[in-house]
Structure formats: C-alpha cells, structure tokens
C-alpha cells in the first residue's frame, strides 16, 4: 500500500513540476521565432511526453498496464477517458485543468487510442 501512495505522489509531483516549468511566453523580444517557438505557439501538444511523465509510472512505460490498467489502444470513449482523468477512478487520482488542460487531455486520448 505504501508503494501505491509513493507512485501516486510521484506522478502528481511530476505533473506539478512540468506545469511549473512550462508557461509564460517571452515578451519584448525582437528575435525571429525558431522552429521550437513556432511549434509551441501553434498549440501543438507533446502528448507522448505528457504521457511518459504523468501516466507511465502507473500504467507502464509502454502503457500496456502495470499498477493501473492499459492505456494503449484504449476502448474508452473520449468522454469516458476525460471523466476518468478529471474525477479519478479506484486508485487513480483526479487531475484538474490546472494539472492537465483540456487540449492536453484531448491529445492524450488521441495518443492512447492510436497506440
């Protein structure tokens, strides 16, 4: 039981750290946008990166299941997936929009359903 608490705390900590690392745009620079900058400004989401940092500790590195069930090739509808992430289920904690925003959540669903 202590391992489950540790894994949940670790996963939540990773989400919080990633949320703190991202964010603000550079203001007042006259430099041309780089390829990296243009990807960030176009709204592209690194679903695989979010999945690795947020989900892999419980759902397995390849998302085929571990402490939590398999996410790869999920049979959940997008609404069911969103409901589970937002409200939690069983040992899975709930993730607020501050932790995983709606665009990221939609990208995660697409990523997992295409696995």
PDB file of C-alpha atoms in Angstrom:
ATOM      1  CA  UNK A   1       0.000   0.000   0.000  1.00  0.00           C
ATOM      2  CA  UNK A   2       2.893   2.369   0.692  1.00  0.00           C
ATOM      3  CA  UNK A   3       4.195   1.723  -2.845  1.00  0.00           C
ATOM      4  CA  UNK A   4       0.864   2.827  -4.312  1.00  0.00           C
ATOM      5  CA  UNK A   5       0.938   6.036  -2.279  1.00  0.00           C
ATOM      6  CA  UNK A   6       4.519   6.646  -3.370  1.00  0.00           C
ATOM      7  CA  UNK A   7       3.663   6.105  -7.037  1.00  0.00           C
ATOM      8  CA  UNK A   8       0.646   8.394  -6.830  1.00  0.00           C
ATOM      9  CA  UNK A   9       2.654  11.090  -5.065  1.00  0.00           C
ATOM     10  CA  UNK A  10       5.452  10.725  -7.626  1.00  0.00           C
ATOM     11  CA  UNK A  11       3.057  11.033 -10.548  1.00  0.00           C
ATOM     12  CA  UNK A  12       1.372  14.082  -9.079  1.00  0.00           C
ATOM     13  CA  UNK A  13       4.751  15.649  -8.309  1.00  0.00           C
ATOM     14  CA  UNK A  14       5.820  15.190 -11.923  1.00  0.00           C
ATOM     15  CA  UNK A  15       2.647  16.876 -13.145  1.00  0.00           C
ATOM     16  CA  UNK A  16       3.215  19.812 -10.832  1.00  0.00           C
ATOM     17  CA  UNK A  17       6.874  20.156 -11.819  1.00  0.00           C
ATOM     18  CA  UNK A  18       6.023  20.052 -15.520  1.00  0.00           C
ATOM     19  CA  UNK A  19       3.292  22.615 -15.021  1.00  0.00           C
ATOM     20  CA  UNK A  20       5.713  24.922 -13.259  1.00  0.00           C
ATOM     21  CA  UNK A  21       8.348  24.526 -15.987  1.00  0.00           C
ATOM     22  CA  UNK A  22       6.063  25.455 -18.879  1.00  0.00           C
ATOM     23  CA  UNK A  23       4.107  28.559 -19.275  1.00  0.00           C
ATOM     24  CA  UNK A  24       4.984  32.166 -19.911  1.00  0.00           C
ATOM     25  CA  UNK A  25       5.851  33.482 -23.314  1.00  0.00           C
ATOM     26  CA  UNK A  26       8.815  35.755 -23.899  1.00  0.00           C
ATOM     27  CA  UNK A  27       7.652  39.319 -24.176  1.00  0.00           C
ATOM     28  CA  UNK A  28       9.509  42.166 -25.799  1.00  0.00           C
ATOM     29  CA  UNK A  29      11.976  40.161 -27.879  1.00  0.00           C
ATOM     30  CA  UNK A  30      12.514  41.130 -31.497  1.00  0.00           C
ATOM     31  CA  UNK A  31      14.206  37.861 -32.390  1.00  0.00           C
ATOM     32  CA  UNK A  32      12.604  35.729 -35.102  1.00  0.00           C
ATOM     33  CA  UNK A  33      10.727  32.682 -33.913  1.00  0.00           C
ATOM     34  CA  UNK A  34      12.631  29.419 -34.035  1.00  0.00           C
ATOM     35  CA  UNK A  35      11.130  26.127 -35.124  1.00  0.00           C
ATOM     36  CA  UNK A  36      10.726  25.215 -31.452  1.00  0.00           C
ATOM     37  CA  UNK A  37       8.965  28.523 -30.711  1.00  0.00           C
ATOM     38  CA  UNK A  38       6.569  28.169 -33.636  1.00  0.00           C
ATOM     39  CA  UNK A  39       5.536  24.673 -32.507  1.00  0.00           C
ATOM     40  CA  UNK A  40       4.771  25.962 -29.038  1.00  0.00           C
ATOM     41  CA  UNK A  41       2.785  28.923 -30.311  1.00  0.00           C
ATOM     42  CA  UNK A  42       0.718  26.835 -32.725  1.00  0.00           C
ATOM     43  CA  UNK A  43      -0.803  24.911 -29.847  1.00  0.00           C
ATOM     44  CA  UNK A  44       0.970  21.619 -30.544  1.00  0.00           C
ATOM     45  CA  UNK A  45       0.915  19.330 -27.526  1.00  0.00           C
ATOM     46  CA  UNK A  46       3.582  16.742 -26.749  1.00  0.00           C
ATOM     47  CA  UNK A  47       1.115  14.027 -25.765  1.00  0.00           C
ATOM     48  CA  UNK A  48       3.780  11.334 -25.597  1.00  0.00           C
ATOM     49  CA  UNK A  49       5.929  13.480 -23.304  1.00  0.00           C
ATOM     50  CA  UNK A  50       2.977  14.236 -21.041  1.00  0.00           C
ATOM     51  CA  UNK A  51       2.021  10.561 -21.023  1.00  0.00           C
ATOM     52  CA  UNK A  52       5.569   9.489 -20.133  1.00  0.00           C
ATOM     53  CA  UNK A  53       5.856  11.991 -17.301  1.00  0.00           C
ATOM     54  CA  UNK A  54       2.314  11.686 -15.949  1.00  0.00           C
ATOM     55  CA  UNK A  55       0.935   8.242 -16.782  1.00  0.00           C
ATOM     56  CA  UNK A  56       3.832   5.814 -17.280  1.00  0.00           C
ATOM     57  CA  UNK A  57       4.645   5.398 -13.581  1.00  0.00           C
ATOM     58  CA  UNK A  58       1.298   3.658 -13.005  1.00  0.00           C
ATOM     59  CA  UNK A  59       0.250   2.475 -16.467  1.00  0.00           C
ATOM     60  CA  UNK A  60       3.648   1.147 -17.616  1.00  0.00           C
ATOM     61  CA  UNK A  61       6.409   2.634 -19.760  1.00  0.00           C
ATOM     62  CA  UNK A  62       4.684   1.322 -22.911  1.00  0.00           C
ATOM     63  CA  UNK A  63       1.207   1.994 -21.449  1.00  0.00           C
ATOM     64  CA  UNK A  64       0.294  -1.695 -21.628  1.00  0.00           C
ATOM     65  CA  UNK A  65      -0.643  -1.709 -17.942  1.00  0.00           C
ATOM     66  CA  UNK A  66       1.111  -2.000 -14.592  1.00  0.00           C
ATOM     67  CA  UNK A  67      -0.381  -0.784 -11.298  1.00  0.00           C
ATOM     68  CA  UNK A  68      -3.066   0.871 -13.446  1.00  0.00           C
ATOM     69  CA  UNK A  69      -4.790  -0.669 -16.484  1.00  0.00           C
ATOM     70  CA  UNK A  70      -3.510  -0.489 -20.060  1.00  0.00           C
ATOM     71  CA  UNK A  71      -3.997   2.836 -21.804  1.00  0.00           C
ATOM     72  CA  UNK A  72      -2.551   1.829 -25.181  1.00  0.00           C
ATOM     73  CA  UNK A  73      -5.406   1.148 -27.570  1.00  0.00           C
ATOM     74  CA  UNK A  74      -7.944   2.296 -25.014  1.00  0.00           C
ATOM     75  CA  UNK A  75     -11.510   1.159 -25.588  1.00  0.00           C
ATOM     76  CA  UNK A  76     -12.876   4.118 -23.630  1.00  0.00           C
ATOM     77  CA  UNK A  77     -14.726   6.837 -25.479  1.00  0.00           C
ATOM     78  CA  UNK A  78     -13.177  10.289 -25.265  1.00  0.00           C
ATOM     79  CA  UNK A  79     -15.909  11.317 -22.815  1.00  0.00           C
ATOM     80  CA  UNK A  80     -15.228   8.279 -20.595  1.00  0.00           C
ATOM     81  CA  UNK A  81     -11.485   8.962 -20.749  1.00  0.00           C
ATOM     82  CA  UNK A  82     -11.999  12.612 -19.777  1.00  0.00           C
ATOM     83  CA  UNK A  83     -14.367  11.639 -16.959  1.00  0.00           C
ATOM     84  CA  UNK A  84     -11.811   9.174 -15.560  1.00  0.00           C
ATOM     85  CA  UNK A  85      -8.923  11.646 -15.718  1.00  0.00           C
ATOM     86  CA  UNK A  86     -10.912  14.523 -14.244  1.00  0.00           C
ATOM     87  CA  UNK A  87     -12.644  12.544 -11.466  1.00  0.00           C
ATOM     88  CA  UNK A  88     -10.257   9.640 -10.873  1.00  0.00           C
ATOM     89  CA  UNK A  89     -11.291   6.023 -10.534  1.00  0.00           C
ATOM     90  CA  UNK A  90     -10.229   3.425  -7.987  1.00  0.00           C
ATOM     91  CA  UNK A  91      -6.587   4.157  -7.093  1.00  0.00           C
ATOM     92  CA  UNK A  92      -6.230   6.758  -9.862  1.00  0.00           C
ATOM     93  CA  UNK A  93      -6.234  10.345  -8.638  1.00  0.00           C
ATOM     94  CA  UNK A  94      -8.264  13.078 -10.303  1.00  0.00           C
ATOM     95  CA  UNK A  95      -6.389  15.630 -12.436  1.00  0.00           C
ATOM     96  CA  UNK A  96      -7.716  19.188 -12.609  1.00  0.00           C
ATOM     97  CA  UNK A  97      -7.485  21.513 -15.623  1.00  0.00           C
ATOM     98  CA  UNK A  98      -4.590  23.204 -13.828  1.00  0.00           C
ATOM     99  CA  UNK A  99      -2.678  19.920 -13.946  1.00  0.00           C
ATOM    100  CA  UNK A 100      -3.726  18.695 -17.420  1.00  0.00           C
ATOM    101  CA  UNK A 101      -5.551  21.244 -19.560  1.00  0.00           C
ATOM    102  CA  UNK A 102      -8.329  20.272 -21.992  1.00  0.00           C
ATOM    103  CA  UNK A 103      -6.080  20.476 -25.073  1.00  0.00           C
ATOM    104  CA  UNK A 104      -3.534  18.178 -23.421  1.00  0.00           C
ATOM    105  CA  UNK A 105      -6.292  15.804 -22.310  1.00  0.00           C
ATOM    106  CA  UNK A 106      -7.659  15.548 -25.845  1.00  0.00           C
ATOM    107  CA  UNK A 107      -4.143  14.976 -27.211  1.00  0.00           C
ATOM    108  CA  UNK A 108      -3.544  12.250 -24.615  1.00  0.00           C
ATOM    109  CA  UNK A 109      -6.746  10.482 -25.630  1.00  0.00           C
ATOM    110  CA  UNK A 110      -5.716  10.573 -29.300  1.00  0.00           C
ATOM    111  CA  UNK A 111      -2.216   9.352 -28.433  1.00  0.00           C
ATOM    112  CA  UNK A 112      -3.501   6.392 -26.395  1.00  0.00           C
ATOM    113  CA  UNK A 113      -6.261   5.427 -28.821  1.00  0.00           C
ATOM    114  CA  UNK A 114      -3.780   5.323 -31.729  1.00  0.00           C
ATOM    115  CA  UNK A 115      -1.349   3.010 -29.882  1.00  0.00           C
TER     116      UNK A 115
END
